[in-house]
Coordinates of C-alpha atoms in Angstrom, one line a residue:
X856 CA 48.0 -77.3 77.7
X857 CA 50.8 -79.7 77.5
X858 CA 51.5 -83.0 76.4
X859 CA 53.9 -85.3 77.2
X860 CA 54.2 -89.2 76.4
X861 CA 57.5 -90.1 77.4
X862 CA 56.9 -93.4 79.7
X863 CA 56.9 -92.6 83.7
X864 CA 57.1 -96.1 85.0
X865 CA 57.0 -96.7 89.1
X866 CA 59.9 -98.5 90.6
X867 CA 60.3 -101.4 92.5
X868 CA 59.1 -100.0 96.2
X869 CA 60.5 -102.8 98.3
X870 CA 61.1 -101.7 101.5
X871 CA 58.9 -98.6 100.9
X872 CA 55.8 -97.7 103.9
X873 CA 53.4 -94.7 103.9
X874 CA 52.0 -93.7 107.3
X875 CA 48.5 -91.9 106.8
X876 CA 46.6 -90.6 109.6
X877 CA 43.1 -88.7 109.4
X878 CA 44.1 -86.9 113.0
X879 CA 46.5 -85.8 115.5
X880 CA 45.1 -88.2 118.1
X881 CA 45.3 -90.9 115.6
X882 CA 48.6 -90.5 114.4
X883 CA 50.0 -89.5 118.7
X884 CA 48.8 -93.2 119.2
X885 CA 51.0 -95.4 116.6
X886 CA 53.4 -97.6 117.8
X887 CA 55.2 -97.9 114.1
X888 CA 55.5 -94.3 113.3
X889 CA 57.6 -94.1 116.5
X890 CA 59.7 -96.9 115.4
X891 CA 60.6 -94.8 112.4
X892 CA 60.9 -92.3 113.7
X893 CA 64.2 -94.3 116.1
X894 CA 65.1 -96.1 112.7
X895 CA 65.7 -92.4 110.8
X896 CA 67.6 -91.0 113.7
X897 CA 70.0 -93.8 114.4
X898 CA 70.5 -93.9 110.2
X899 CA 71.6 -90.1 110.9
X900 CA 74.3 -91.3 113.2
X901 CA 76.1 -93.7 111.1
X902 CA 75.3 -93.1 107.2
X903 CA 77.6 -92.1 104.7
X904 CA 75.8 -88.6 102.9
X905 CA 78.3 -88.9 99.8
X906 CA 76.6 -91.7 99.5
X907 CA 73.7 -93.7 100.5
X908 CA 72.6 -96.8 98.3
X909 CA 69.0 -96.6 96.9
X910 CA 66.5 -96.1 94.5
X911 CA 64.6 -93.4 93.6
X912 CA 60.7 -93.7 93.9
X913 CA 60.6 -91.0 91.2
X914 CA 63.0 -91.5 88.0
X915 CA 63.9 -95.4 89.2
X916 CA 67.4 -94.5 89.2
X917 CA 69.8 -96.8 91.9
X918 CA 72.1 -94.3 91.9
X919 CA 71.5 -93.6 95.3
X920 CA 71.7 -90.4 97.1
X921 CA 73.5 -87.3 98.7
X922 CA 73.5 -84.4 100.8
X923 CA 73.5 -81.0 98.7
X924 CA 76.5 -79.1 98.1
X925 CA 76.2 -76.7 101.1
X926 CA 74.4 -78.8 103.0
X927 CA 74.9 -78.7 106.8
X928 CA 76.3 -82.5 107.1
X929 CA 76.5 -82.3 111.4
X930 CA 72.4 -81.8 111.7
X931 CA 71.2 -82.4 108.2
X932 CA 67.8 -81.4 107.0
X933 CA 67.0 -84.4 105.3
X934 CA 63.7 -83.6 103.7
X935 CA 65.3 -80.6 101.7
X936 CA 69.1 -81.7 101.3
X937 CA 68.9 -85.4 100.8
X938 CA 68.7 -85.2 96.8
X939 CA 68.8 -87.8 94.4
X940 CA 72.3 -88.2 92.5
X941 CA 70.3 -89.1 89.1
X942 CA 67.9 -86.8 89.2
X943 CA 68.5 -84.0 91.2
X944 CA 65.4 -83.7 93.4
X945 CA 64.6 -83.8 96.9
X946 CA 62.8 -86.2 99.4
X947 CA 59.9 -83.6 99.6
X948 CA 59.9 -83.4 96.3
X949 CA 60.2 -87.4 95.2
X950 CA 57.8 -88.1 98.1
X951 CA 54.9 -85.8 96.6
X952 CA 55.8 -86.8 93.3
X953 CA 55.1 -91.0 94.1
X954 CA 52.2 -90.0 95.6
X955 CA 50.8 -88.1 92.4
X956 CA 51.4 -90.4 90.3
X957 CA 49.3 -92.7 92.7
X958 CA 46.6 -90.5 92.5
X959 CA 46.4 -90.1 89.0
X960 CA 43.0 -91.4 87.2
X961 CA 43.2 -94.7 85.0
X962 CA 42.5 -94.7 81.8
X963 CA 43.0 -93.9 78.1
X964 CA 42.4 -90.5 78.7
X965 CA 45.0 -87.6 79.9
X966 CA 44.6 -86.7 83.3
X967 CA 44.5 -82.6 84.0
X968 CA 47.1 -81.7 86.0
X969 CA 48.0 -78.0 87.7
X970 CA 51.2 -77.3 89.9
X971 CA 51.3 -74.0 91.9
X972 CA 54.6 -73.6 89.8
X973 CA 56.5 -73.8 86.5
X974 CA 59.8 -71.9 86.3
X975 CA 61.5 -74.9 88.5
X976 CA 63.4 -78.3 87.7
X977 CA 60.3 -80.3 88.8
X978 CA 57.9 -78.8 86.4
X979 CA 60.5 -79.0 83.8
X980 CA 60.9 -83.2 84.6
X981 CA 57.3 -83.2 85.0
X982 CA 57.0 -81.8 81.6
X983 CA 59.6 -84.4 80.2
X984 CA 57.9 -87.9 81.7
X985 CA 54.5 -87.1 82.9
X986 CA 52.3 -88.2 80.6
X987 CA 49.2 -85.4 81.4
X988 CA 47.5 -82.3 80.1
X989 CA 50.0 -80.4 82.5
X990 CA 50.0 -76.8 83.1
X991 CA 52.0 -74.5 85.5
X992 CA 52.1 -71.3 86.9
X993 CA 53.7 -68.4 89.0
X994 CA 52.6 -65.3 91.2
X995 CA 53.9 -62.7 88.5
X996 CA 51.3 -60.8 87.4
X997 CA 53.4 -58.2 85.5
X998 CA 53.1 -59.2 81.9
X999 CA 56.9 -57.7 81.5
X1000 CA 58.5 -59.8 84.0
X1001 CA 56.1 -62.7 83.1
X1002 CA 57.5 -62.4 79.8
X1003 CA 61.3 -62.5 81.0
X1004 CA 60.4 -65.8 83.0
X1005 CA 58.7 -67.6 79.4
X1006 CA 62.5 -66.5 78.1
X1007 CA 64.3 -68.1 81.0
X1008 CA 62.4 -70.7 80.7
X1009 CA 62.3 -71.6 77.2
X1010 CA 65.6 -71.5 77.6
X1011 CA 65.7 -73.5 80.1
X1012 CA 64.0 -76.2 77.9
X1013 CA 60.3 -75.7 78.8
X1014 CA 57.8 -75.7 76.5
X1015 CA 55.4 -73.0 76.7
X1016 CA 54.5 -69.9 78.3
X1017 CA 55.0 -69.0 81.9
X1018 CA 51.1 -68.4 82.9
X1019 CA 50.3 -66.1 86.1
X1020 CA 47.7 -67.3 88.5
X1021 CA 46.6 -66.3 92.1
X1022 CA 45.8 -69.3 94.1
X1023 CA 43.2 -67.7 96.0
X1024 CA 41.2 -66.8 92.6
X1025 CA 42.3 -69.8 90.4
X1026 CA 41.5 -69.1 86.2
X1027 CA 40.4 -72.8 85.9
X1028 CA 36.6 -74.0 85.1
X1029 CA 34.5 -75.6 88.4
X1030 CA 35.4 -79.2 88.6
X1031 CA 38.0 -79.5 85.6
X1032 CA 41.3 -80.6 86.9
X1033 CA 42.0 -84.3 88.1
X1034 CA 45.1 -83.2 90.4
X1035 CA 46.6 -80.0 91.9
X1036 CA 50.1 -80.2 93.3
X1037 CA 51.3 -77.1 95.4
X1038 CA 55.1 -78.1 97.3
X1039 CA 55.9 -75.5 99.9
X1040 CA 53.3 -72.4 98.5
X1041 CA 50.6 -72.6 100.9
X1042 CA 52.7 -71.1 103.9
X1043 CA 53.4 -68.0 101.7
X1044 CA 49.7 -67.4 101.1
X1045 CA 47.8 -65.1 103.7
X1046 CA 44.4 -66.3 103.1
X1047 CA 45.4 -69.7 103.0
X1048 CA 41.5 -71.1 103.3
X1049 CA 40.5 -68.9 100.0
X1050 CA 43.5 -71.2 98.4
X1051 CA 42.2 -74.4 99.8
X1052 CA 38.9 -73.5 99.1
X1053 CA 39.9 -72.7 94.9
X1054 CA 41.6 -76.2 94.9
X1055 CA 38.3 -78.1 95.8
X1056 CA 35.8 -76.2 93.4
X1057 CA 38.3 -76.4 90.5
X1058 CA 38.7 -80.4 91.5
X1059 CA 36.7 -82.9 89.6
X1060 CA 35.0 -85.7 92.2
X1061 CA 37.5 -87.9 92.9
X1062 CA 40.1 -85.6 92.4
X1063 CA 43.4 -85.2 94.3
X1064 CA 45.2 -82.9 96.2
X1065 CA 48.6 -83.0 96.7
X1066 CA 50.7 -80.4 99.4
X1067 CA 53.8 -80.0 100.6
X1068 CA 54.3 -77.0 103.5
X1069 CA 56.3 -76.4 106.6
X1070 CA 54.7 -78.9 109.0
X1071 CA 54.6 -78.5 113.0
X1072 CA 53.5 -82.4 113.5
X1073 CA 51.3 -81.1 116.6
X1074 CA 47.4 -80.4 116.9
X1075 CA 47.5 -76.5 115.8
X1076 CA 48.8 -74.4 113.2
X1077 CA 51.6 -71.9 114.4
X1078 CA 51.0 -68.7 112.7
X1079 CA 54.0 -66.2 111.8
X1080 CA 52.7 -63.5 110.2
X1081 CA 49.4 -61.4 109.7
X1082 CA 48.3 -59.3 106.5
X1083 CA 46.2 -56.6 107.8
X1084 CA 43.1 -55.5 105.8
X1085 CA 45.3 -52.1 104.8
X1086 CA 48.0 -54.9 103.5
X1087 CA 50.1 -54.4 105.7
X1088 CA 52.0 -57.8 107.8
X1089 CA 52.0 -57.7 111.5
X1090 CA 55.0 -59.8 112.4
X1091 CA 53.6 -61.9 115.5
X1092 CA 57.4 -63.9 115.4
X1093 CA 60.5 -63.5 114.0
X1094 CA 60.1 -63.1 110.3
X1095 CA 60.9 -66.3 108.5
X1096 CA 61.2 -65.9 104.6
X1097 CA 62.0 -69.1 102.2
X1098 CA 64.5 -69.0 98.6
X1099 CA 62.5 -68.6 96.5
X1100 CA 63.4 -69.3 92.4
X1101 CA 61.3 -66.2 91.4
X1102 CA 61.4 -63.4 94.0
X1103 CA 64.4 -64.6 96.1
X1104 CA 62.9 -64.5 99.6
X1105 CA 59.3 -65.1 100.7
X1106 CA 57.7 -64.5 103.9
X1107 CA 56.6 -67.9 105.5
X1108 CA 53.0 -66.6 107.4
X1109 CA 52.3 -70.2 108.6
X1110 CA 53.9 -73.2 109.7
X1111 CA 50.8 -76.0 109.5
X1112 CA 49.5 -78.2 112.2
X1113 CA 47.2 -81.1 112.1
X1114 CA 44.4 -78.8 112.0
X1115 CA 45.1 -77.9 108.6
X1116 CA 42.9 -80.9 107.8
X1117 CA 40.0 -79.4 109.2
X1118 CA 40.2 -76.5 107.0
X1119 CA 40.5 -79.1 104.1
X1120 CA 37.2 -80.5 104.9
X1121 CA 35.1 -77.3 105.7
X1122 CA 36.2 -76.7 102.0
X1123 CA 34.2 -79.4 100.6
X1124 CA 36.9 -82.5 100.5
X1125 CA 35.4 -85.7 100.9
X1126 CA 38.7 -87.8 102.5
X1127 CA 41.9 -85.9 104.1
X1128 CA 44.7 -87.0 105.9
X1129 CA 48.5 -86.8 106.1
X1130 CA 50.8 -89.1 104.6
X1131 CA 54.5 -89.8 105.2
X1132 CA 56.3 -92.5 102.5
X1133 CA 59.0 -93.8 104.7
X1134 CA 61.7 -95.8 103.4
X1135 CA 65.8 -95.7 103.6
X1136 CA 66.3 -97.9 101.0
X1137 CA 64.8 -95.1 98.4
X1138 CA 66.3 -92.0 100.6
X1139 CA 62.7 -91.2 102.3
X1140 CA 63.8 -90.9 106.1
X1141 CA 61.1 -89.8 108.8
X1142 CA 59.4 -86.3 108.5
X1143 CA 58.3 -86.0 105.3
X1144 CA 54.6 -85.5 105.6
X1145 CA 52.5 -85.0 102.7
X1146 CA 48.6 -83.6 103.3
X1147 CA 46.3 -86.0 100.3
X1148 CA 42.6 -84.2 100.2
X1149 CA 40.4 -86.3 98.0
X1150 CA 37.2 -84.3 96.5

């Protein structure tokens, strides 16, 4: 368990929207979304990516933001390389982020709070401002190497140790966390409905789920990769694999569909959809959909 106390206050969203659909159909059918859709691409055409004016729905900071060094600046992947100049992180990232923090319990209490990861900059700024019992882990389950990750961590300027869990055979009690963030994990996981599944029985009612992944925008999940019941992966596309702060490269076995929110709901969620903030003026342009499963 951590705790942290230091004050996490929202920002002025002026200019700030978020698109949730509960389908496919429903989401095909609006008018607005499509608007943004137009207003993000003719922003592409003509905005300066040293520097766009803005403020940051996470940290607050109107220090506007940039592309990444590195980043390709002729077709720019905006939802990975549009970064915060204060605070370093991502849309993805600041986009999930808001939405946690939205979905966090009142009261005097601590809200329990698991991210599918720890050795990273956002558990790190998570441990610094969220005010939570916050915990973290990663898909080491050698207790050497898990040790070398506490070090580099630590050093790092965590506090803690670096805990292994499996996603698919979570260590936590039934119905004893009040969020679960996972950004970009479930794609890697081959039994992605054992995952889903271990979120909602280790959800309290009313708790929220928060995911980030690889996101066709169309009715049905594309799927990459197979792992055979010998363990072995049956390539049905070209193998994609994703950096990955840990391992390096990971193979990406799914890229989601709308359908994902079906699998969401056989799991035992109450309320699912998909969420997109939307807003230039805090460096959230159009894409950056955000799955929100309510227990």
């Amino acid at each position: 368990m951590l705790v942290r106390s230091s004050p996490w206050h929202p920002p002025t969203l002026a200019g700030m929207e978020r698109f949730g659909f509960e389908s496919w159909l429903e989401r095909d059918q609006d008018e607005q979304l499509r608007n943004a859709w137009m207003a993000s691409e003719q922003l592409k055409l003509h905005c300066n990516w040293d520097h766009l004016p803005g403020t940051c729905v996470l940290c607050g900071a109107s220090a506007g933001f940039s592309l990444a060094k590195g980043a390709n600046r002729s077709q720019p992947d905006v939802r990975e390389s549009l970064v915060c100049i204060a605070c370093g992180h991502n849309a993805r990232v600041r986009a999930g982020l808001s939405l946690l923090r939205d979905h966090l319990p009142a009261g005097d209490s601590l809200p329990r709070v698991y991210l599918t990861e720890q050795v990273t900059p956002t558990f790190l700024w998570l441990q610094r401002h969220l005010r939570a019992d916050l915990s973290g882990s990663e898909f080491q389950p050698d207790k050497k190497r898990l040790a070398a990750l506490t070090r580099s961590f630590q050093k790092a300027g965590g506090t803690g140790e670096v805990q292994f869990q499996d996603v698919t055979r979570l260590g936590f009690s039934d119905a004893s966390l009040d969020a679960i963030t996972t950004f970009d994990v479930l794609e890697h996981v081959p039994d992605y409905q054992a995952a889903i599944s271990e979120f909602a029985r280790t959800l309290r009612p009313g708790g929220a789920l928060i995911a980030t992944f690889p996101f066709t925008d169309g009715p049905d999940t594309l799927v990459r990769a197979r792992m055979e019941s010998d363990g072995t992966v049956t390539h049905l596309l070209e193998p994609e694999y994703h950096g990955d702060p840990i391992s390096g490269g990971v193979l990406c076995f799914y890229h989601f569909g709308w359908d994902v929110l079906q699998a969401c709901r056989a799991a035992g969620f109450r309320s699912v959809r998909m969420v997109m903030p939307w807003g230039h003026e805090h460096g959230l342009l159009y894409g950056l959909w955000t799955l929100i499963a309510i227990r």
